[in-house]
Amino acid sequence: MPLIRHQAALAAVVCALASCQQTDQQLPFELDGGGQTTSIGPSGGLLSVPPNLSIAFPPNALASTLQVSAVERIAAFPNEAGELVPIDAYDVGPAGTQLLVPARVQLAVPPELLGAGDDLSLALALLTPGGDVITQVTSYDLNNGFLTADITQLGPLAAVVATDAIPVLDLASAPTLGGGSFAPPTVSAPVGPARNHGPVPPGAVRFTASCSTTGQSCFSSGIVDLWVDDVIRDRLGQDIVLYNANVEGEFEFSTFIGGRPYVAYGYMNLDGELRARLNSVVAGRRAGQEIEMFTGSGSTPSATAVSFSGNVMTLAQTSEDSPATIEYGVTGVGTGEQLTLQFEGDIEFSNPSPAPPDYGHIVVHVRLRR
Amino acid sequence: MKRIVWLAAALALFAPADAALAQFSPGARSVGMGGAGMVFARGVDAIEWNPANLALEGGWNIALGEAGTSALVTGADIEALQDMFEFELPVFTSDGGTAQQAVNALPASGLSLATVSEGFLAGSAAETSNGALPSPGKGYPSIGIAWGQFGVRVRSRVMSDVRLSKELVDLIVNDFDPARINEYQIGDTGFRSVSFSEITAAYGATLGERMALGVSARYVKGHKLTEGRFFEPVLDLVNQTAEFNSVAIEAPGGSGYGVDIGFALDLMAGLRVSASAVNIIQKMTWDDALIAHEATFFACDCPQSDFDSNPEDLIDQYQAGPVDPASMSLYVAQKAQGLFPGAFFPTVFRAGVGWRPWSSTAIELVGASVSPQGRQHNQWDERISLGIEQRLWFLTLRAGGAKGSDGIQALSGGVGLGFGPVKLDVSAGMMSGGFEFASGIVTPEDVDYAGGHVTASLQIMGGGR
């Protein structure tokens, strides 16, 4: 019996002791992401609001020493750049301070807060003193949820998911445009000088396209479609979008003979950010100069001769090629007409020296209407 | 090829376990018996395995030291590991094999390496570190004494695990290639290391003639707790460059205590059941004065690329400084948050049965289980082991096998030499997901493990059973 009592007592002690489990030790500081002010001078420094935000100022980013602050933003952040990610936005000040060298911002954006595919459209938005929202080219660590971007001025910052990200497709699936003709003007007259957004000159027809992050969305308007070849897809992966697209284009045709124009005047600008998922990182690069063209031989648009054959229009002189052939298609839209033009550009990708660079091909269809 | 050798060296630095001095678990006897050895452990060994045995086994014992190595690789089986070594070994003969072949031999999922080291020797080996890189700190020498029902043991350990992505190895070995910018992936590349010394006092008491209870109380001196990792690169697709950030957070010391209990019962002559619980009470507190080690590596196809220079120069870029919440990168903040959770010792439960048909032969079957709380334990702690020991005059032969959690299997053997009271024991073994030649007995698991351990110990002992 004494032995049994001993065992029972031992068992009771063991059970009691086994319930004593250590809890996790806490960090000696709070990581509440609330706000921080620090002095940053020309030698650079780091402003941190852990675990949410850090801004690294490299040497010479500031000309003189400043009290730089980052505090949780109370006021609503404008949503014109996209849907706000439900994390804290920060007022970084003094707002409007221009940086002589870009500062590196990191914002913690937990991947679980993003919807499917939103990682491709994620950006850091900066609100300028003038009320404009500028989105920065970013790199997003999908494993750890760190959104990284460089900024050139201080101001409120937030993470946004753009609602106008346009999927970039495989070039092999790009449709061939059908050519066609459009209705001549009721009055026949030569084309006049450039009249950007002015009245259509007598004897001319004008097709226009316009979409932007602040006006009509390029995504919802369907104005732009893009395709890229395998070089780009190999370099940037299969998941690519055009983000923050801005399109501005105008083409006037005049000097109609036999229902066909012989003079053209126009320009086309496409600007945006190609964003791609590369393994565990989403990164972007500006695409702008690749798709930029105007008619004429000078530094600004001017009239040039145009001819049509099949589904190709040939412009005698352009800023890109002289002559330049452009695939096109004309379709009726309601009471008007839609002219779809195909623009092409190349993106350079470097290789380990001394190997020459690779060039990837990008094709854009822009729909202009009259 | 120099780069891959350097990489191995860097890994050893990052995982401050000096592999050459690692130990599998206390006692060459246990190692030789495949992790068994608890039931009839005696002397200083009993302090670790079951303090109740101090009362049942008696005698005296002075442990003069142990040295050994233990490493377990996850992500590659023994054959794959051999492939890697075949490419690596020619480094030392300067012919055959290329760095690219070695990289190719790495599994796509990367590698994970877990080590347990004897802390005194590992700490001494890493003393040359200039402080920019985390080091394990210096442990106490491993010694112990047991006399009758009492025992005291001092020992040090460094436990670490390192995870490495194939792409990062490729980058370090082959330099940055902008054409492959979409391939570089860091994944879970990083490490965690803890080093500590323990001073344990144990006492065993008999209850009746056949039963004994034991208790151990332990003071723990924490030397270093370190956790670090690489982060996914920040990519610049216009200039086709990448920045790789690496951070390690270190708690430079700590202290704690632990209590173990044990029970042993001789059911009949030669047949014993044994059970123990290590760290049944436990507390570990690490220093709050955290230190951050940070480095950013720039990669480009240009002379400014950090990966274009000597790989050992990468280490020079690490800078150490105190963690300041007003001025810490998000990398530091993230790693700091992961340092303390689970940074203590879990309770390890062991139970076994042993049969000693005559004094020169012992067979043991031992199971061990680890409570889910606490990360500071050997990956190999959760296992069931079967071992046998046979004494032949001055020679002792040991053999054993074990099956651990996650499908790890082990085979071990050992030999002991006794010259009067002086005992020299050497044991070694292999760990794998399965052994083909033993597949008739234990079915191989579909897991990639490869590892091994070698342990040697020198003791003076006498008296007792």
Coordinates of N, CA and C in Angstrom, one line a residue, chain A residues 3 6-7 10 13-14 17-31 36-38 45-54 104 106-108 137-148 233-237 274-286 348-353 358, chain B residues 167 176-188 207-208 211 213 229-240 243 245 259 261-263 265 277 280-290 301 323-331 333-334 336-337 339-347 349 371 373:
Chain A
L3 N 3.6 1.7 -1.3 CA 4.2 1.8 -2.7 C 3.1 2.4 -3.6
H6 N 2.9 6.1 -2.9 CA 4.0 6.8 -3.5 C 3.8 7.0 -5.0
Q7 N 3.3 5.9 -5.7 CA 3.1 6.0 -7.1 C 2.0 7.1 -7.5
L10 N 3.4 10.5 -7.0 CA 4.3 10.8 -8.1 C 3.5 11.1 -9.3
V13 N 2.1 14.6 -9.0 CA 3.2 15.6 -9.2 C 3.5 15.7 -10.7
V14 N 3.7 14.6 -11.4 CA 4.0 14.6 -12.8 C 2.9 15.4 -13.6
L17 N 3.2 19.1 -12.9 CA 4.3 19.7 -13.5 C 4.2 19.8 -15.0
A18 N 3.6 18.7 -15.6 CA 3.4 18.7 -17.0 C 2.6 19.8 -17.5
S19 N 1.7 20.3 -16.7 CA 0.8 21.4 -17.1 C 1.6 22.7 -17.1
C20 N 2.8 22.8 -16.6 CA 3.5 24.0 -16.6 C 4.3 24.2 -17.9
Q21 N 3.7 24.8 -18.8 CA 4.3 25.0 -20.1 C 4.8 26.4 -20.3
Q22 N 5.9 26.6 -20.8 CA 6.4 28.0 -21.0 C 5.7 28.6 -22.1
T23 N 5.4 29.9 -21.9 CA 4.9 30.7 -23.0 C 6.0 31.4 -23.8
D24 N 5.7 31.8 -25.0 CA 6.7 32.5 -25.8 C 7.1 33.8 -25.2
Q25 N 8.4 34.0 -25.2 CA 9.0 35.2 -24.8 C 8.6 36.4 -25.7
Q26 N 8.4 37.5 -25.1 CA 8.0 38.7 -26.0 C 9.2 39.5 -26.4
L27 N 9.1 40.2 -27.5 CA 10.1 41.1 -27.9 C 10.2 42.3 -26.9
P28 N 11.4 42.9 -26.7 CA 11.5 44.0 -25.7 C 10.9 45.3 -26.2
F29 N 10.4 45.3 -27.4 CA 9.8 46.5 -27.9 C 8.5 46.2 -28.6
E30 N 7.6 47.2 -28.8 CA 6.3 47.0 -29.4 C 6.5 47.2 -30.9
L31 N 5.9 46.4 -31.7 CA 5.9 46.6 -33.2 C 4.5 46.8 -33.5
Q36 N 6.4 57.2 -36.4 CA 7.8 57.4 -36.0 C 8.2 58.8 -36.7
T37 N 9.1 59.4 -35.9 CA 9.7 60.7 -36.4 C 11.2 60.5 -36.1
T38 N 12.0 60.9 -37.1 CA 13.4 60.8 -36.9 C 14.1 61.8 -37.7
G45 N 19.8 57.7 -43.9 CA 19.3 57.1 -42.6 C 18.1 56.3 -42.9
L46 N 17.5 55.7 -41.9 CA 16.4 54.8 -42.0 C 15.2 55.3 -41.1
L47 N 14.1 55.5 -41.7 CA 12.9 55.8 -40.9 C 12.0 54.5 -40.9
S48 N 11.7 54.1 -39.8 CA 11.0 52.8 -39.7 C 9.8 52.8 -38.8
V49 N 8.7 52.2 -39.3 CA 7.5 52.0 -38.5 C 7.2 50.5 -38.5
P50 N 8.0 49.8 -37.8 CA 7.9 48.3 -37.9 C 6.6 47.8 -37.3
P51 N 6.0 46.8 -37.8 CA 6.5 46.0 -38.9 C 5.9 46.3 -40.3
N52 N 5.4 47.6 -40.4 CA 4.6 47.9 -41.6 C 5.4 48.7 -42.7
L53 N 6.3 49.6 -42.2 CA 6.8 50.5 -43.2 C 8.3 50.9 -42.9
S54 N 9.1 51.0 -43.9 CA 10.5 51.5 -43.7 C 10.8 52.3 -44.9
R104 N 14.2 54.4 -50.8 CA 13.7 53.1 -51.0 C 12.6 52.8 -49.9
Q106 N 9.7 50.4 -48.2 CA 9.2 49.1 -48.1 C 7.9 49.1 -47.3
L107 N 6.9 48.5 -47.8 CA 5.6 48.4 -47.2 C 5.2 46.9 -47.0
A108 N 4.8 46.6 -45.8 CA 4.4 45.2 -45.6 C 3.0 45.0 -46.1
V137 N 6.9 52.1 -59.7 CA 7.3 50.8 -60.2 C 7.8 50.0 -58.9
T138 N 7.3 48.8 -58.8 CA 7.5 48.1 -57.5 C 8.1 46.7 -57.8
S139 N 8.6 46.1 -56.7 CA 9.0 44.7 -56.7 C 8.3 44.2 -55.4
Y140 N 7.6 43.1 -55.6 CA 6.8 42.5 -54.5 C 7.3 41.1 -54.2
D141 N 7.7 40.9 -52.9 CA 8.2 39.6 -52.5 C 7.0 38.8 -52.1
L142 N 6.6 37.8 -52.9 CA 5.4 37.0 -52.6 C 5.5 36.1 -51.4
N143 N 6.7 35.8 -51.0 CA 6.9 34.9 -49.9 C 6.8 35.7 -48.6
N144 N 7.3 36.9 -48.5 CA 7.3 37.6 -47.3 C 6.4 38.8 -47.3
G145 N 5.8 39.2 -48.4 CA 4.8 40.2 -48.4 C 5.4 41.6 -48.3
F146 N 6.6 41.8 -48.9 CA 7.3 43.1 -48.9 C 7.1 43.8 -50.2
L147 N 6.5 45.0 -50.2 CA 6.3 45.7 -51.5 C 7.4 46.8 -51.4
T148 N 8.3 46.8 -52.5 CA 9.4 47.7 -52.5 C 9.3 48.7 -53.7
R233 N 8.1 36.4 -72.9 CA 7.5 35.4 -71.9 C 8.5 34.6 -71.2
D234 N 9.6 34.3 -72.0 CA 10.7 33.5 -71.3 C 11.4 34.3 -70.3
R235 N 11.6 35.6 -70.6 CA 12.3 36.4 -69.6 C 11.4 36.9 -68.4
L236 N 10.2 37.1 -68.7 CA 9.3 37.7 -67.7 C 8.3 36.7 -67.1
G237 N 8.2 35.6 -67.7 CA 7.2 34.6 -67.2 C 6.0 34.7 -68.0
L274 N 4.7 47.2 -67.4 CA 4.5 45.7 -67.6 C 4.9 45.1 -66.3
R275 N 4.0 44.3 -65.7 CA 4.3 43.7 -64.5 C 4.2 42.2 -64.7
A276 N 5.1 41.5 -64.1 CA 5.2 40.0 -64.3 C 5.6 39.3 -63.0
R277 N 5.1 38.1 -62.9 CA 5.4 37.2 -61.8 C 6.6 36.4 -62.1
L278 N 7.7 36.7 -61.5 CA 9.0 35.9 -61.7 C 9.3 35.1 -60.5
N279 N 8.9 33.8 -60.5 CA 9.0 32.9 -59.4 C 8.3 33.5 -58.2
S280 N 9.1 34.0 -57.2 CA 8.4 34.4 -56.0 C 8.4 36.0 -55.9
V281 N 8.6 36.6 -57.0 CA 8.7 38.1 -57.0 C 7.8 38.6 -58.1
V282 N 7.0 39.6 -57.8 CA 6.3 40.4 -58.9 C 7.1 41.7 -59.1
A283 N 7.5 41.9 -60.3 CA 8.3 43.1 -60.6 C 7.7 43.7 -61.9
G284 N 8.0 45.0 -62.0 CA 7.5 45.7 -63.2 C 8.6 46.5 -63.9
R285 N 8.3 47.0 -65.1 CA 9.1 47.9 -65.8 C 8.2 48.8 -66.6
R286 N 8.6 50.0 -66.8 CA 7.8 50.9 -67.6 C 7.9 50.5 -69.1
E348 N 14.5 45.4 -75.1 CA 15.8 44.8 -75.1 C 16.1 44.1 -73.7
F349 N 16.6 42.9 -73.9 CA 17.0 42.2 -72.7 C 18.5 41.8 -72.8
S350 N 19.2 42.3 -71.8 CA 20.7 42.0 -71.9 C 21.0 40.6 -71.5
N351 N 22.2 40.2 -72.0 CA 22.7 38.9 -71.8 C 24.1 39.0 -71.1
P352 N 24.6 38.0 -70.5 CA 26.0 38.1 -70.0 C 26.9 38.5 -71.1
S353 N 27.7 39.6 -70.8 CA 28.6 40.0 -71.9 C 29.6 38.9 -72.1
D358 N 19.1 40.1 -76.3 CA 17.9 39.6 -76.9 C 16.9 40.7 -77.1
Chain B
E167 N 18.6 27.7 -56.2 CA 18.9 28.9 -57.1 C 19.9 29.8 -56.4
F176 N 25.6 36.2 -61.4 CA 24.3 36.6 -61.9 C 24.2 36.6 -63.4
D177 N 23.1 36.0 -63.9 CA 22.9 36.0 -65.3 C 21.5 36.7 -65.6
P178 N 21.5 37.9 -66.2 CA 20.3 38.6 -66.4 C 19.3 37.8 -67.2
A179 N 19.7 36.9 -68.1 CA 18.8 36.1 -68.8 C 18.1 35.1 -68.0
R180 N 18.5 34.9 -66.7 CA 17.8 34.0 -65.8 C 17.2 34.7 -64.6
I181 N 16.9 36.0 -64.8 CA 16.4 36.8 -63.7 C 15.1 36.2 -63.2
N182 N 14.4 35.6 -64.0 CA 13.1 35.0 -63.5 C 13.3 33.7 -62.8
E183 N 14.5 33.2 -62.7 CA 14.7 31.9 -62.0 C 15.2 32.0 -60.6
Y184 N 15.8 33.2 -60.2 CA 16.4 33.3 -58.9 C 15.3 33.3 -57.8
Q185 N 15.4 32.4 -57.0 CA 14.4 32.2 -56.0 C 15.1 31.8 -54.7
I186 N 14.7 32.6 -53.6 CA 15.4 32.4 -52.4 C 14.6 31.3 -51.6
G187 N 13.3 31.3 -51.7 CA 12.5 30.3 -51.0 C 12.7 30.5 -49.5
D188 N 13.0 29.4 -48.8 CA 13.1 29.5 -47.3 C 14.6 29.5 -46.9
L207 N 12.8 2.9 -4.2 CA 11.6 2.7 -3.4 C 11.3 1.2 -3.4
G208 N 11.7 0.6 -2.3 CA 11.7 -0.8 -2.2 C 12.9 -1.4 -2.9
M211 N 12.3 -0.8 -7.4 CA 11.8 0.5 -8.1 C 12.7 1.7 -7.7
L213 N 13.1 6.1 -8.3 CA 12.7 7.4 -8.9 C 13.9 8.3 -8.9
R229 N 17.9 34.7 -42.4 CA 17.4 34.2 -43.7 C 17.8 35.2 -44.8
F230 N 17.7 34.7 -46.0 CA 17.7 35.6 -47.2 C 16.3 35.9 -47.6
F231 N 16.1 37.0 -48.2 CA 14.8 37.4 -48.7 C 14.7 37.4 -50.2
E232 N 13.5 37.3 -50.8 CA 13.4 37.3 -52.2 C 14.0 38.6 -52.8
P233 N 14.6 38.5 -53.9 CA 15.3 39.7 -54.4 C 14.4 40.8 -54.8
V234 N 14.9 42.0 -54.7 CA 14.2 43.2 -55.3 C 14.7 43.3 -56.7
L235 N 13.8 43.2 -57.7 CA 14.2 43.1 -59.1 C 14.0 44.5 -59.8
D236 N 15.0 44.8 -60.6 CA 14.9 46.0 -61.5 C 14.9 45.4 -62.9
L237 N 13.7 45.4 -63.5 CA 13.6 44.8 -64.8 C 14.1 45.7 -66.0
V238 N 14.2 46.9 -65.7 CA 14.7 47.8 -66.7 C 16.2 47.7 -66.8
N239 N 16.9 47.8 -65.7 CA 18.4 47.6 -65.7 C 18.8 46.1 -65.6
Q240 N 17.8 45.3 -65.3 CA 18.0 43.9 -65.2 C 19.1 43.6 -64.1
E243 N 18.7 42.8 -56.1 CA 19.3 43.0 -54.8 C 18.8 41.9 -53.9
N245 N 18.7 40.6 -50.0 CA 18.9 41.0 -48.7 C 19.0 39.8 -47.7
V259 N 13.9 20.8 -15.1 CA 13.8 19.7 -14.2 C 13.4 18.4 -15.0
I261 N 12.5 14.1 -14.6 CA 12.2 13.1 -13.6 C 12.3 11.7 -14.3
G262 N 12.5 10.7 -13.5 CA 12.7 9.4 -14.1 C 12.1 8.3 -13.2
F263 N 11.8 7.2 -13.8 CA 11.3 6.1 -13.1 C 11.8 4.8 -13.7
L265 N 11.8 0.4 -13.0 CA 11.3 -0.7 -12.2 C 11.8 -2.1 -12.8
A277 N 11.0 11.9 -18.1 CA 10.5 13.1 -18.8 C 11.5 14.2 -18.6
I280 N 10.4 18.5 -17.6 CA 9.0 18.5 -17.1 C 8.7 19.9 -16.6
I281 N 9.7 20.5 -16.0 CA 9.5 22.0 -15.7 C 10.7 22.7 -16.5
Q282 N 10.4 23.8 -17.1 CA 11.4 24.4 -17.9 C 11.1 25.9 -18.0
K283 N 12.2 26.6 -18.0 CA 12.0 28.1 -18.3 C 13.3 28.5 -19.0
M284 N 13.1 29.3 -20.0 CA 14.3 29.8 -20.7 C 14.0 31.2 -21.1
T285 N 14.9 32.1 -20.7 CA 14.7 33.5 -21.0 C 16.0 34.0 -21.7
W286 N 15.7 34.6 -22.9 CA 16.9 35.1 -23.7 C 17.1 36.6 -23.5
D287 N 18.3 37.0 -23.7 CA 18.6 38.5 -23.5 C 17.8 39.3 -24.5
D288 N 17.3 40.5 -24.1 CA 16.5 41.4 -24.9 C 17.4 42.2 -25.8
A289 N 18.7 42.3 -25.5 CA 19.5 43.3 -26.3 C 19.9 42.6 -27.6
L290 N 18.9 42.6 -28.5 CA 19.1 41.9 -29.8 C 20.1 42.6 -30.7
D301 N 24.9 42.1 -64.4 CA 26.0 41.7 -65.3 C 26.9 42.8 -65.5
V323 N 19.5 46.1 -32.5 CA 18.2 46.3 -33.1 C 17.5 47.5 -32.4
D324 N 17.1 48.5 -33.3 CA 16.5 49.7 -32.8 C 15.1 49.8 -33.5
P325 N 14.0 49.7 -32.7 CA 12.7 49.7 -33.4 C 12.4 51.0 -34.2
A326 N 13.1 52.1 -33.9 CA 12.9 53.3 -34.7 C 13.7 53.3 -36.0
S327 N 14.5 52.4 -36.1 CA 15.4 52.4 -37.3 C 15.7 50.9 -37.7
M328 N 14.7 50.2 -38.0 CA 15.0 48.8 -38.4 C 14.3 48.5 -39.8
S329 N 14.9 47.8 -40.6 CA 14.3 47.5 -41.9 C 13.2 46.5 -41.6
L330 N 12.3 46.3 -42.6 CA 11.2 45.3 -42.4 C 11.8 43.9 -42.3
Y331 N 12.9 43.7 -43.0 CA 13.6 42.4 -42.9 C 13.9 42.1 -41.4
A333 N 12.6 43.5 -38.8 CA 11.4 43.4 -38.0 C 10.8 42.0 -38.1
Q334 N 10.8 41.5 -39.4 CA 10.2 40.2 -39.6 C 11.0 39.1 -38.9
A336 N 13.0 39.4 -36.3 CA 12.9 39.6 -34.9 C 11.7 39.0 -34.3
Q337 N 10.6 39.1 -35.1 CA 9.3 38.5 -34.6 C 9.4 37.0 -34.6
L339 N 12.1 35.2 -33.7 CA 13.2 34.7 -32.9 C 12.7 34.0 -31.7
F340 N 11.8 34.6 -30.9 CA 11.5 34.0 -29.6 C 10.4 33.0 -29.6
P341 N 9.4 33.0 -30.5 CA 8.4 32.0 -30.4 C 9.0 30.6 -30.4
G342 N 8.7 29.8 -29.4 CA 9.2 28.4 -29.3 C 10.7 28.3 -28.9
A343 N 11.3 29.4 -28.5 CA 12.7 29.4 -28.2 C 13.0 28.9 -26.8
F344 N 12.5 27.7 -26.6 CA 12.7 27.0 -25.3 C 12.7 25.5 -25.5
F345 N 13.0 24.8 -24.4 CA 13.2 23.4 -24.6 C 11.8 22.6 -24.3
P346 N 11.5 21.8 -25.2 CA 10.2 21.1 -25.0 C 10.4 19.9 -24.0
T347 N 9.3 19.4 -23.5 CA 9.4 18.2 -22.7 C 9.6 17.0 -23.6
F349 N 9.5 13.0 -23.6 CA 9.1 11.8 -22.8 C 9.8 10.6 -23.4
S371 N 7.0 17.0 -26.8 CA 5.8 17.8 -26.7 C 5.8 18.9 -27.8
Q373 N 5.3 22.0 -27.8 CA 5.8 23.3 -27.5 C 7.3 23.3 -27.4

